[in-house]
Amino acid sequence: RLHLVTWNVGTASPPPDVTSLLQLNSLGPTMDMYVIGLQEVNSRITNFLSDLAFDDPWSIFFMAVLSPLGYIKLSSVRMQGLLLLVFVKHVHLPFIRDVHTHYTRTGLYGYWGNKGGVTVRMSLYGHTVCFMNCHLPAHMENTEQRLDDFEKILEMQFEGENVPSTLDHDVLFWFGDLNFRIADYGIHFVRESINNKRYNLLWEKDQLNMAKKKEAFLQEFVEGPLQFKPTYKFDLYSDVYDTSEKKRKPAWTDRILWRVKNLCQRASKGSELSEEEQTISVTLNKYISHMSYGISDHKPVTGTFGLELKPLSSDPLVTLRPEGEWSAEHDVLISYSAVPEFPSSAWDWIGLFKVAFRHVNDYVTYAWVEDDEISSTKDSKQVYMSAAEIPDVGGEFVLCYYSNNLQSVVGISQPFQIQPNRTSTEKDLSQENSWMQSPDNLESRNEF
C-alpha cells in the first residue's frame, strides 16, 4: 500500500497536524510506503544553505510523525523549493536496493532550480520503481513550455552501472505542481461548474487532458478521475477561490499520474498481457484533495495505491541476530549470514538502532563487519560491539546490516531488548536519593 502526497506549500511552515493528509486514522491496513512531494518549500538562500547541512523543517516534521509508527526515511532529494521524501516500513528495508536520486533544473534555461524535477528510484522486491516530483512553469499560455520541460526531465539519466533510464522503470509515478490550467472557459463558468460539482464539464478543457490526446509520450500515463475541486488558487486559510485583484481562474494544477512499463509495451504491440506475465500491477484506491489545509494557496492532493508485486527477490541478502543477553555491562556479539552471491565490502557495517529510528544515519552505534569480526565459518560470522557503546538505559532495539556496494540496508533483525545497566541504575537512584535528602532541596521536595 503506497500513499503519495503532492503539495505546493507556498514557503509555509508545516501545519500542526497531518493525520488526515497521511490517512493515519484509516480503518484499513496501514501503508507500507509514503512518498511525499513538496513544491515551494522555503528556499531563501539562508534557509537553503542551512538545509544542506541539516534536515529541513519539513523532513524533520514528517520524520517526527512517521518514525514512531515504524517508518524510516529511506531517501530524500532537494532542489531549492522542490523536496521529495520516501518513507517505508522497517520490514521492507532488506528488499529495497539500488536507491538513487537525481534532480533536473529547468528554470532560466536550465540554470536555476526554481522549476524542474527531483527523482528517487529503487529496486523494490526486484522490480524497478521511480518517483518523480515536478514543478513546471506557471501561467495559462505556457502549456508547450510545460511539456518541453517534462520531456527534458524524462531524458535525465541516473548515475551508476545498470541503472535504467526513467521510462525503462517497471513503474513510474509522475506528480507535483504541474501547473496545467483550464483553457477557453471564463472564470464565471468555471466557478459555477465547481459550485454545482459538475467537474466533468471542465475535464475536456483541462490542458493536461488535452495534451494527452495529442502527445504520444503522455498517452502512456494514467490518472484517476478528477472528482475533487480544482486545487488552485485559494485565499490562505480558507476554501474560497482567489479574491485578490488577479482573480486567478481555478485549475487542477496538482496532479498524480503513473505509467506501467509492461502494459505500455504490450499496448504498442496491440496484444494483451496474460496474468502469468504481469509481475507488477498498480491499482488506484483513492485520489482526493484535502480542503482542510490552508497554509498555502494550493490544496494538497493524495493518491492511495495498491502495488501488487510478484517478488523477484523474497529472501534478505543478510540475516542477523543478537547473541545472548545484551546490556552495557559486557561486550556483546552479533551473528550474521549472507547468501552466497552477496557482494560484501570492507566498508559494510552493522548498526544498532532504536526501534523507532528515523533514517539510516540515526544509529546509536555500529560495528565494521571486517574490523570487528571475531569468528568466521562457512555458514556464519560474528562481530562484537564494545560494552562502552551500548546504551546504559536499555530499551528495545534492532540491528541493521548496511551494504556499501548496494547503498542500502540488506538485513534487519527482529526487535530485541537491551537490559538496563544495573550499576548505572543503582548509581542514578543513589544520586536521586541524595538530592532529595539535601537540605537545600527540602523545600523543592515538599512542592512535589
CSV table of C-alpha atoms in Angstrom, one decimal:
chain,number,residue,atom,x,y,z
A,1,ARG,CA,0.0,0.0,0.0
A,2,LEU,CA,1.5,3.3,-1.2
A,3,HIS,CA,0.3,6.7,-0.1
A,4,LEU,CA,1.6,9.5,-2.4
A,5,VAL,CA,1.3,13.2,-1.5
A,6,THR,CA,1.8,16.3,-3.7
A,7,TRP,CA,1.6,19.7,-2.1
A,8,ASN,CA,2.7,23.2,-3.1
A,9,VAL,CA,3.3,24.6,0.4
A,10,GLY,CA,3.9,28.2,-0.7
A,11,THR,CA,7.0,28.6,1.6
A,12,ALA,CA,4.9,28.0,4.7
A,13,SER,CA,6.0,26.0,7.8
A,14,PRO,CA,4.4,22.6,8.4
A,15,PRO,CA,0.9,22.6,9.8
A,16,PRO,CA,0.2,21.4,13.4
A,17,ASP,CA,-1.4,18.1,12.2
A,18,VAL,CA,-1.3,15.9,9.1
A,19,THR,CA,-3.4,12.9,10.4
A,20,SER,CA,-5.9,13.2,7.6
A,21,LEU,CA,-3.3,14.1,4.9
A,22,LEU,CA,-1.5,10.8,5.7
A,23,GLN,CA,-4.7,8.8,6.3
A,24,LEU,CA,-3.3,7.9,9.8
A,25,ASN,CA,-6.9,7.3,11.1
A,26,SER,CA,-7.8,4.9,8.3
A,27,LEU,CA,-9.5,1.7,9.5
A,28,GLY,CA,-7.9,-0.4,6.8
A,29,PRO,CA,-4.4,-1.8,6.7
A,30,THR,CA,-1.6,0.6,7.4
A,31,MET,CA,0.5,2.0,4.5
A,32,ASP,CA,3.8,0.3,3.5
A,33,MET,CA,5.3,3.3,1.9
A,34,TYR,CA,4.8,7.1,2.0
A,35,VAL,CA,6.0,9.2,-0.9
A,36,ILE,CA,5.8,13.0,-0.2
A,37,GLY,CA,6.5,15.5,-2.9
A,38,LEU,CA,6.5,19.2,-1.9
A,39,GLN,CA,6.9,22.3,-4.0
A,40,GLU,CA,7.9,25.8,-3.0
A,41,VAL,CA,9.5,24.7,0.3
A,42,ASN,CA,11.1,27.9,1.7
A,43,SER,CA,14.2,28.3,-0.3
A,44,ARG,CA,15.7,31.6,0.6
A,45,ILE,CA,19.4,31.4,0.4
A,46,THR,CA,20.0,31.3,4.2
A,47,ASN,CA,17.3,28.6,4.6
A,48,PHE,CA,18.7,26.5,1.7
A,49,LEU,CA,22.3,26.6,2.9
A,50,SER,CA,21.3,25.6,6.4
A,51,ASP,CA,19.1,22.8,5.0
A,52,LEU,CA,22.0,21.4,3.1
A,53,ALA,CA,23.9,20.9,6.3
A,54,PHE,CA,20.9,19.7,8.3
A,55,ASP,CA,17.5,18.3,7.5
A,56,ASP,CA,14.9,20.9,6.5
A,57,PRO,CA,11.9,21.6,8.8
A,58,TRP,CA,9.5,19.6,6.6
A,59,SER,CA,11.8,16.5,6.6
A,60,ILE,CA,12.1,16.8,10.4
A,61,PHE,CA,8.4,17.2,10.8
A,62,PHE,CA,7.4,14.1,8.7
A,63,MET,CA,10.1,12.0,10.4
A,64,ALA,CA,8.7,13.0,13.8
A,65,VAL,CA,5.2,12.0,12.7
A,66,LEU,CA,6.1,8.7,10.9
A,67,SER,CA,9.1,7.3,12.8
A,68,PRO,CA,7.1,6.4,16.0
A,69,LEU,CA,4.7,4.5,13.7
A,70,GLY,CA,7.5,2.2,12.4
A,71,TYR,CA,8.6,4.1,9.2
A,72,ILE,CA,12.1,5.2,8.3
A,73,LYS,CA,13.1,7.9,5.8
A,74,LEU,CA,14.5,5.7,3.0
A,75,SER,CA,15.6,8.6,0.8
A,76,SER,CA,15.2,12.3,0.1
A,77,VAL,CA,16.3,14.7,-2.6
A,78,ARG,CA,16.0,18.5,-2.6
A,79,MET,CA,16.5,21.1,-5.3
A,80,GLN,CA,15.7,24.6,-3.9
A,81,GLY,CA,12.0,24.6,-3.3
A,82,LEU,CA,11.4,21.0,-4.6
A,83,LEU,CA,11.6,18.3,-2.0
A,84,LEU,CA,10.9,14.5,-2.3
A,85,LEU,CA,10.7,12.2,0.7
A,86,VAL,CA,10.3,8.4,0.7
A,87,PHE,CA,9.4,6.6,4.0
A,88,VAL,CA,9.0,2.8,4.3
A,89,LYS,CA,8.1,0.3,7.0
A,90,HIS,CA,11.1,-1.4,8.6
A,91,VAL,CA,10.0,-4.8,7.3
A,92,HIS,CA,10.6,-3.8,3.7
A,93,LEU,CA,14.1,-2.4,4.1
A,94,PRO,CA,16.0,-5.5,3.2
A,95,PHE,CA,14.1,-5.8,-0.1
A,96,ILE,CA,14.7,-2.2,-1.3
A,97,ARG,CA,18.0,-1.8,-3.1
A,98,ASP,CA,19.9,0.4,-5.6
A,99,VAL,CA,18.3,3.6,-4.3
A,100,HIS,CA,19.4,6.6,-6.5
A,101,THR,CA,18.3,10.3,-6.5
A,102,HIS,CA,18.6,12.9,-9.2
A,103,TYR,CA,17.4,16.5,-9.9
A,104,THR,CA,16.9,18.4,-13.2
A,105,ARG,CA,16.8,22.2,-13.3
A,106,THR,CA,14.6,23.8,-16.0
A,107,GLY,CA,14.2,27.3,-14.7
A,108,LEU,CA,16.2,30.1,-16.5
A,109,TYR,CA,17.0,27.7,-19.4
A,110,GLY,CA,18.3,25.0,-17.0
A,111,TYR,CA,20.5,27.3,-14.9
A,112,TRP,CA,18.1,27.8,-12.0
A,113,GLY,CA,16.3,25.2,-9.9
A,114,ASN,CA,13.1,27.0,-9.0
A,115,LYS,CA,11.4,24.8,-11.6
A,116,GLY,CA,12.3,21.3,-12.7
A,117,GLY,CA,12.1,17.8,-11.2
A,118,VAL,CA,13.5,15.7,-8.3
A,119,THR,CA,13.5,12.0,-8.6
A,120,VAL,CA,14.1,8.9,-6.4
A,121,ARG,CA,14.4,5.4,-7.9
A,122,MET,CA,14.8,2.0,-6.4
A,123,SER,CA,14.6,-1.8,-6.8
A,124,LEU,CA,11.5,-2.9,-4.8
A,125,TYR,CA,11.4,-6.7,-4.3
A,126,GLY,CA,13.3,-6.9,-7.6
A,127,HIS,CA,11.1,-4.5,-9.6
A,128,THR,CA,12.3,-1.1,-10.6
A,129,VAL,CA,10.1,1.8,-9.4
A,130,CYS,CA,10.7,5.5,-9.9
A,131,PHE,CA,9.1,8.6,-8.3
A,132,MET,CA,9.3,12.0,-10.0
A,133,ASN,CA,8.2,15.2,-8.3
A,134,CYS,CA,7.9,18.2,-10.7
A,135,HIS,CA,7.2,21.9,-10.6
A,136,LEU,CA,6.5,23.0,-14.1
A,137,PRO,CA,6.2,26.6,-15.5
A,138,ALA,CA,3.1,28.6,-14.5
A,139,HIS,CA,0.5,30.6,-16.4
A,140,MET,CA,-2.2,29.7,-18.9
A,141,GLU,CA,-0.1,30.4,-22.1
A,142,ASN,CA,2.9,28.1,-21.1
A,143,THR,CA,1.5,24.7,-22.0
A,144,GLU,CA,4.2,23.9,-24.6
A,145,GLN,CA,6.9,25.0,-22.2
A,146,ARG,CA,5.5,22.7,-19.5
A,147,LEU,CA,5.5,19.8,-22.0
A,148,ASP,CA,9.1,20.6,-23.2
A,149,ASP,CA,10.3,20.8,-19.6
A,150,PHE,CA,8.7,17.5,-18.7
A,151,GLU,CA,10.3,15.8,-21.7
A,152,LYS,CA,13.7,17.2,-20.6
A,153,ILE,CA,13.2,15.8,-17.1
A,154,LEU,CA,12.2,12.4,-18.5
A,155,GLU,CA,15.5,12.3,-20.5
A,156,MET,CA,17.7,12.6,-17.4
A,157,GLN,CA,20.0,9.7,-16.5
A,158,PHE,CA,20.8,8.3,-13.1
A,159,GLU,CA,24.5,7.7,-12.2
A,160,GLY,CA,25.6,4.1,-11.7
A,161,GLU,CA,26.0,1.0,-13.7
A,162,ASN,CA,23.0,-0.9,-14.9
A,163,VAL,CA,20.5,1.8,-13.6
A,164,PRO,CA,17.7,2.1,-16.1
A,165,SER,CA,16.6,5.4,-17.6
A,166,THR,CA,13.4,6.9,-16.3
A,167,LEU,CA,11.0,5.4,-18.8
A,168,ASP,CA,12.6,2.0,-18.5
A,169,HIS,CA,11.4,1.5,-14.9
A,170,ASP,CA,8.7,-1.0,-14.3
A,171,VAL,CA,6.5,1.7,-12.7
A,172,LEU,CA,7.0,5.4,-12.9
A,173,PHE,CA,5.0,7.9,-10.8
A,174,TRP,CA,4.8,11.4,-12.0
A,175,PHE,CA,3.3,14.1,-9.7
A,176,GLY,CA,3.7,17.6,-8.5
A,177,ASP,CA,2.5,21.2,-9.2
A,178,LEU,CA,2.3,20.5,-13.0
A,179,ASN,CA,0.6,23.9,-13.5
A,180,PHE,CA,-1.8,22.9,-16.2
A,181,ARG,CA,-4.8,25.2,-16.4
A,182,ILE,CA,-8.4,25.1,-17.6
A,183,ALA,CA,-8.5,26.7,-21.1
A,184,ASP,CA,-11.1,28.6,-23.0
A,185,TYR,CA,-13.8,28.8,-20.4
A,186,GLY,CA,-14.2,32.0,-18.5
A,187,ILE,CA,-13.8,32.3,-14.7
A,188,HIS,CA,-17.6,32.6,-14.0
A,189,PHE,CA,-18.4,29.4,-15.9
A,190,VAL,CA,-15.5,27.6,-14.2
A,191,ARG,CA,-16.6,28.7,-10.7
A,192,GLU,CA,-20.3,27.9,-11.4
A,193,SER,CA,-19.4,24.4,-12.6
A,194,ILE,CA,-17.3,23.9,-9.5
A,195,ASN,CA,-20.1,25.2,-7.2
A,196,ASN,CA,-22.5,22.7,-8.8
A,197,LYS,CA,-19.9,19.9,-8.6
A,198,ARG,CA,-20.1,19.4,-12.4
A,199,TYR,CA,-16.4,18.9,-12.7
A,200,ASN,CA,-16.9,16.8,-15.9
A,201,LEU,CA,-17.8,20.0,-17.8
A,202,LEU,CA,-14.2,21.2,-17.2
A,203,TRP,CA,-12.3,18.0,-17.9
A,204,GLU,CA,-12.2,18.4,-21.6
A,205,LYS,CA,-10.6,21.8,-21.4
A,206,ASP,CA,-8.0,20.8,-18.8
A,207,GLN,CA,-4.7,21.4,-20.6
A,208,LEU,CA,-3.1,18.1,-19.4
A,209,ASN,CA,-6.1,16.1,-20.6
A,210,MET,CA,-6.0,17.9,-24.0
A,211,ALA,CA,-2.2,17.3,-24.3
A,212,LYS,CA,-2.7,13.6,-23.5
A,213,LYS,CA,-4.8,13.3,-26.7
A,214,LYS,CA,-2.1,14.7,-28.9
A,215,GLU,CA,1.3,13.8,-27.3
A,216,ALA,CA,2.3,10.1,-27.7
A,217,PHE,CA,4.6,10.1,-24.7
A,218,LEU,CA,1.8,11.4,-22.4
A,219,GLN,CA,-0.7,8.8,-23.5
A,220,GLU,CA,1.2,6.1,-21.6
A,221,PHE,CA,0.5,7.9,-18.3
A,222,VAL,CA,-2.7,7.1,-16.4
A,223,GLU,CA,-4.6,9.3,-14.0
A,224,GLY,CA,-7.6,8.8,-11.8
A,225,PRO,CA,-10.8,10.8,-12.3
A,226,LEU,CA,-10.7,14.4,-11.1
A,227,GLN,CA,-13.7,14.1,-8.8
A,228,PHE,CA,-12.5,16.8,-6.5
A,229,LYS,CA,-12.5,20.6,-6.7
A,230,PRO,CA,-9.6,22.3,-8.6
A,231,THR,CA,-6.8,22.7,-6.0
A,232,TYR,CA,-5.6,26.2,-7.1
A,233,LYS,CA,-5.9,29.1,-6.3
A,234,PHE,CA,-7.3,29.7,-2.8
A,235,ASP,CA,-7.2,32.5,-0.3
A,236,LEU,CA,-5.0,31.5,2.6
A,237,TYR,CA,-6.7,29.5,5.4
A,238,SER,CA,-9.9,29.2,3.5
A,239,ASP,CA,-11.7,27.2,0.9
A,240,VAL,CA,-12.6,30.4,-1.1
A,241,TYR,CA,-11.0,30.8,-4.5
A,242,ASP,CA,-8.7,33.8,-5.2
A,243,THR,CA,-10.4,37.1,-4.2
A,244,SER,CA,-7.3,39.2,-5.0
A,245,GLU,CA,-7.2,41.7,-7.8
A,246,LYS,CA,-5.7,39.0,-10.1
A,247,LYS,CA,-8.6,36.6,-9.5
A,248,ARG,CA,-6.8,33.6,-10.9
A,249,LYS,CA,-9.0,31.1,-12.6
A,250,PRO,CA,-9.3,27.8,-10.6
A,251,ALA,CA,-7.3,24.9,-12.0
A,252,TRP,CA,-6.2,21.3,-11.3
A,253,THR,CA,-2.5,22.2,-11.1
A,254,ASP,CA,-1.7,19.5,-8.6
A,255,ARG,CA,-1.7,16.0,-10.1
A,256,ILE,CA,-0.6,12.4,-9.7
A,257,LEU,CA,-0.1,10.1,-12.7
A,258,TRP,CA,1.6,6.8,-13.3
A,259,ARG,CA,2.9,4.5,-16.0
A,260,VAL,CA,3.4,0.7,-16.0
A,261,LYS,CA,6.1,-0.2,-18.5
A,262,ASN,CA,5.0,-3.7,-19.5
A,263,LEU,CA,1.5,-2.5,-20.2
A,264,CYS,CA,2.9,0.2,-22.5
A,265,GLN,CA,5.0,-2.3,-24.4
A,266,ARG,CA,2.0,-4.6,-24.9
A,267,ALA,CA,-0.2,-1.8,-26.0
A,268,SER,CA,2.3,-0.8,-28.6
A,269,LYS,CA,2.3,-4.3,-30.0
A,270,GLY,CA,-1.5,-4.5,-29.8
A,271,SER,CA,-1.6,-7.5,-27.5
A,272,GLU,CA,-2.9,-8.3,-24.1
A,273,LEU,CA,-0.8,-9.3,-21.1
A,274,SER,CA,-1.6,-12.6,-19.5
A,275,GLU,CA,-1.9,-12.9,-15.7
A,276,GLU,CA,1.2,-15.0,-15.6
A,277,GLU,CA,3.2,-12.4,-17.5
A,278,GLN,CA,2.0,-9.5,-15.3
A,279,THR,CA,4.5,-9.5,-12.5
A,280,ILE,CA,3.5,-6.0,-11.2
A,281,SER,CA,0.3,-4.1,-11.3
A,282,VAL,CA,-0.9,-0.7,-9.9
A,283,THR,CA,-4.4,-0.1,-8.6
A,284,LEU,CA,-5.6,3.4,-7.6
A,285,ASN,CA,-7.7,3.1,-4.5
A,286,LYS,CA,-8.3,6.8,-3.7
A,287,TYR,CA,-7.5,10.1,-5.5
A,288,ILE,CA,-8.6,13.1,-3.4
A,289,SER,CA,-7.7,16.6,-2.3
A,290,HIS,CA,-7.6,17.8,1.3
A,291,MET,CA,-9.6,21.0,1.7
A,292,SER,CA,-8.9,21.5,5.4
A,293,TYR,CA,-5.3,22.6,4.9
A,294,GLY,CA,-5.0,26.3,4.3
A,295,ILE,CA,-1.3,27.2,4.8
A,296,SER,CA,-0.8,27.9,1.0
A,297,ASP,CA,-2.9,28.9,-2.0
A,298,HIS,CA,-2.8,25.2,-3.1
A,299,LYS,CA,-4.7,22.3,-1.5
A,300,PRO,CA,-2.7,19.1,-1.1
A,301,VAL,CA,-3.6,16.0,-3.3
A,302,THR,CA,-3.1,12.4,-2.3
A,303,GLY,CA,-3.2,9.1,-4.2
A,304,THR,CA,-3.5,5.8,-2.3
A,305,PHE,CA,-2.4,2.9,-4.4
A,306,GLY,CA,-2.1,-0.9,-4.2
A,307,LEU,CA,1.1,-2.2,-5.8
A,308,GLU,CA,0.8,-5.9,-6.4
A,309,LEU,CA,4.3,-7.5,-6.9
A,310,LYS,CA,5.4,-11.0,-7.7
A,311,PRO,CA,8.6,-10.8,-5.7
A,312,LEU,CA,11.8,-11.4,-7.8
A,313,SER,CA,13.7,-11.3,-4.5
A,314,SER,CA,11.9,-12.7,-1.4
A,315,ASP,CA,14.8,-13.5,0.9
A,316,PRO,CA,17.0,-10.9,2.6
A,317,LEU,CA,20.7,-10.9,1.4
A,318,VAL,CA,21.8,-10.9,5.1
A,319,THR,CA,20.2,-12.5,8.2
A,320,LEU,CA,21.4,-11.2,11.5
A,321,ARG,CA,20.6,-11.6,15.2
A,322,PRO,CA,21.9,-10.6,18.6
A,323,GLU,CA,23.6,-13.3,20.7
A,324,GLY,CA,22.7,-13.8,24.3
A,325,GLU,CA,21.5,-11.2,26.7
A,326,TRP,CA,22.5,-7.6,25.8
A,327,SER,CA,23.5,-5.0,28.4
A,328,ALA,CA,26.1,-2.3,28.8
A,329,GLU,CA,27.8,-4.4,31.4
A,330,HIS,CA,29.8,-6.5,28.9
A,331,ASP,CA,30.8,-6.6,25.2
A,332,VAL,CA,28.1,-8.1,23.0
A,333,LEU,CA,28.0,-10.4,20.0
A,334,ILE,CA,26.2,-10.3,16.6
A,335,SER,CA,25.8,-13.3,14.4
A,336,TYR,CA,25.1,-12.9,10.7
A,337,SER,CA,25.0,-14.9,7.5
A,338,ALA,CA,24.8,-13.8,3.9
A,339,VAL,CA,23.6,-15.5,0.7
A,340,PRO,CA,26.5,-16.8,-1.5
A,341,GLU,CA,26.0,-14.1,-4.2
A,342,PHE,CA,26.0,-11.2,-1.7
A,343,PRO,CA,28.7,-8.6,-2.8
A,344,SER,CA,30.2,-7.8,0.6
A,345,SER,CA,32.6,-5.0,1.2
A,346,ALA,CA,35.2,-3.9,3.8
A,347,TRP,CA,33.1,-0.8,4.2
A,348,ASP,CA,29.9,-2.7,5.3
A,349,TRP,CA,28.7,-2.1,8.8
A,350,ILE,CA,26.1,-3.3,11.3
A,351,GLY,CA,24.2,-0.5,13.1
A,352,LEU,CA,22.4,-0.7,16.4
A,353,PHE,CA,19.1,1.4,16.2
A,354,LYS,CA,16.3,2.2,18.5
A,355,VAL,CA,13.1,0.6,17.2
A,356,ALA,CA,11.6,3.9,16.2
A,357,PHE,CA,14.7,5.1,14.2
A,358,ARG,CA,14.2,7.9,11.7
A,359,HIS,CA,16.8,7.1,8.9
A,360,VAL,CA,19.9,5.0,8.3
A,361,ASN,CA,22.2,7.6,9.9
A,362,ASP,CA,20.2,7.5,13.1
A,363,TYR,CA,22.2,4.7,14.6
A,364,VAL,CA,23.2,4.5,18.3
A,365,THR,CA,26.5,2.8,17.5
A,366,TYR,CA,27.9,0.5,14.8
A,367,ALA,CA,30.5,-2.2,14.1
A,368,TRP,CA,32.5,-2.7,10.9
A,369,VAL,CA,31.9,-6.2,9.7
A,370,GLU,CA,35.6,-6.8,8.9
A,371,ASP,CA,37.4,-4.8,11.5
A,372,ASP,CA,35.2,-6.0,14.4
A,373,GLU,CA,34.9,-9.7,13.3
A,374,ILE,CA,35.9,-12.2,15.9
A,375,SER,CA,34.9,-15.5,14.2
A,376,SER,CA,34.0,-16.8,10.8
A,377,THR,CA,32.7,-20.1,9.5
A,378,LYS,CA,31.3,-21.2,6.1
A,379,ASP,CA,27.7,-20.6,7.4
A,380,SER,CA,28.0,-17.5,9.7
A,381,LYS,CA,30.2,-14.8,11.1
A,382,GLN,CA,30.4,-13.0,14.4
A,383,VAL,CA,31.3,-9.4,15.2
A,384,TYR,CA,31.4,-7.7,18.5
A,385,MET,CA,30.3,-4.3,19.9
A,386,SER,CA,32.0,-2.8,22.9
A,387,ALA,CA,30.2,-2.5,26.2
A,388,ALA,CA,31.1,1.2,26.3
A,389,GLU,CA,28.9,1.8,23.2
A,390,ILE,CA,25.8,0.0,24.5
A,391,PRO,CA,23.2,2.4,26.0
A,392,ASP,CA,23.1,2.2,29.8
A,393,VAL,CA,19.3,2.8,30.0
A,394,GLY,CA,18.5,-0.2,27.7
A,395,GLY,CA,15.2,-0.5,25.8
A,396,GLU,CA,14.0,-2.0,22.5
A,397,PHE,CA,16.4,-2.1,19.5
A,398,VAL,CA,17.0,-3.6,16.1
A,399,LEU,CA,20.2,-4.4,14.2
A,400,CYS,CA,20.6,-3.4,10.5
A,401,TYR,CA,23.3,-4.5,8.1
A,402,TYR,CA,24.2,-1.7,5.7
A,403,SER,CA,25.8,-2.7,2.3
A,404,ASN,CA,28.3,-0.1,0.9
A,405,ASN,CA,28.1,-1.6,-2.6
A,406,LEU,CA,24.3,-1.6,-2.7
A,407,GLN,CA,24.0,1.7,-0.7
A,408,SER,CA,21.1,0.2,1.3
A,409,VAL,CA,20.1,-1.8,4.3
A,410,VAL,CA,20.1,-5.5,3.2
A,411,GLY,CA,19.2,-7.2,6.6
A,412,ILE,CA,17.3,-6.3,9.7
A,413,SER,CA,17.0,-8.2,12.9
A,414,GLN,CA,13.8,-8.8,14.9
A,415,PRO,CA,13.4,-6.3,17.7
A,416,PHE,CA,15.1,-7.2,21.0
A,417,GLN,CA,15.6,-5.9,24.5
A,418,ILE,CA,18.8,-4.4,25.9
A,419,GLN,CA,18.8,-4.7,29.7
A,420,PRO,CA,19.4,-1.5,31.7
A,421,ASN,CA,22.9,-1.4,33.3
A,422,ARG,CA,22.3,-2.4,36.9
A,423,THR,CA,25.3,-0.4,38.1
A,424,SER,CA,24.2,2.7,36.3
A,425,THR,CA,20.6,2.3,37.5
A,426,GLU,CA,21.8,2.0,41.2
A,427,LYS,CA,24.0,5.0,40.7
A,428,ASP,CA,21.1,7.1,39.3
A,429,LEU,CA,18.9,6.1,42.3
A,430,SER,CA,21.6,6.9,44.7
A,431,GLN,CA,22.1,10.3,43.2
A,432,GLU,CA,18.4,11.0,43.2
A,433,ASN,CA,18.0,10.0,46.9
A,434,SER,CA,21.0,12.2,47.9
A,435,TRP,CA,19.4,15.1,46.0
A,436,MET,CA,16.1,14.6,47.8
A,437,GLN,CA,17.8,14.4,51.2
A,438,SER,CA,19.9,17.5,50.7
A,439,PRO,CA,18.8,20.4,53.0
A,440,ASP,CA,18.9,22.8,50.0
A,441,ASN,CA,16.3,20.7,48.2
A,442,LEU,CA,13.9,20.0,51.1
A,443,GLU,CA,11.7,22.9,50.0
A,444,SER,CA,11.7,21.8,46.4
A,445,ARG,CA,10.8,18.2,47.6
A,446,ASN,CA,7.8,19.5,49.6
A,447,GLU,CA,6.4,21.1,46.5
A,448,PHE,CA,6.1,17.7,44.9
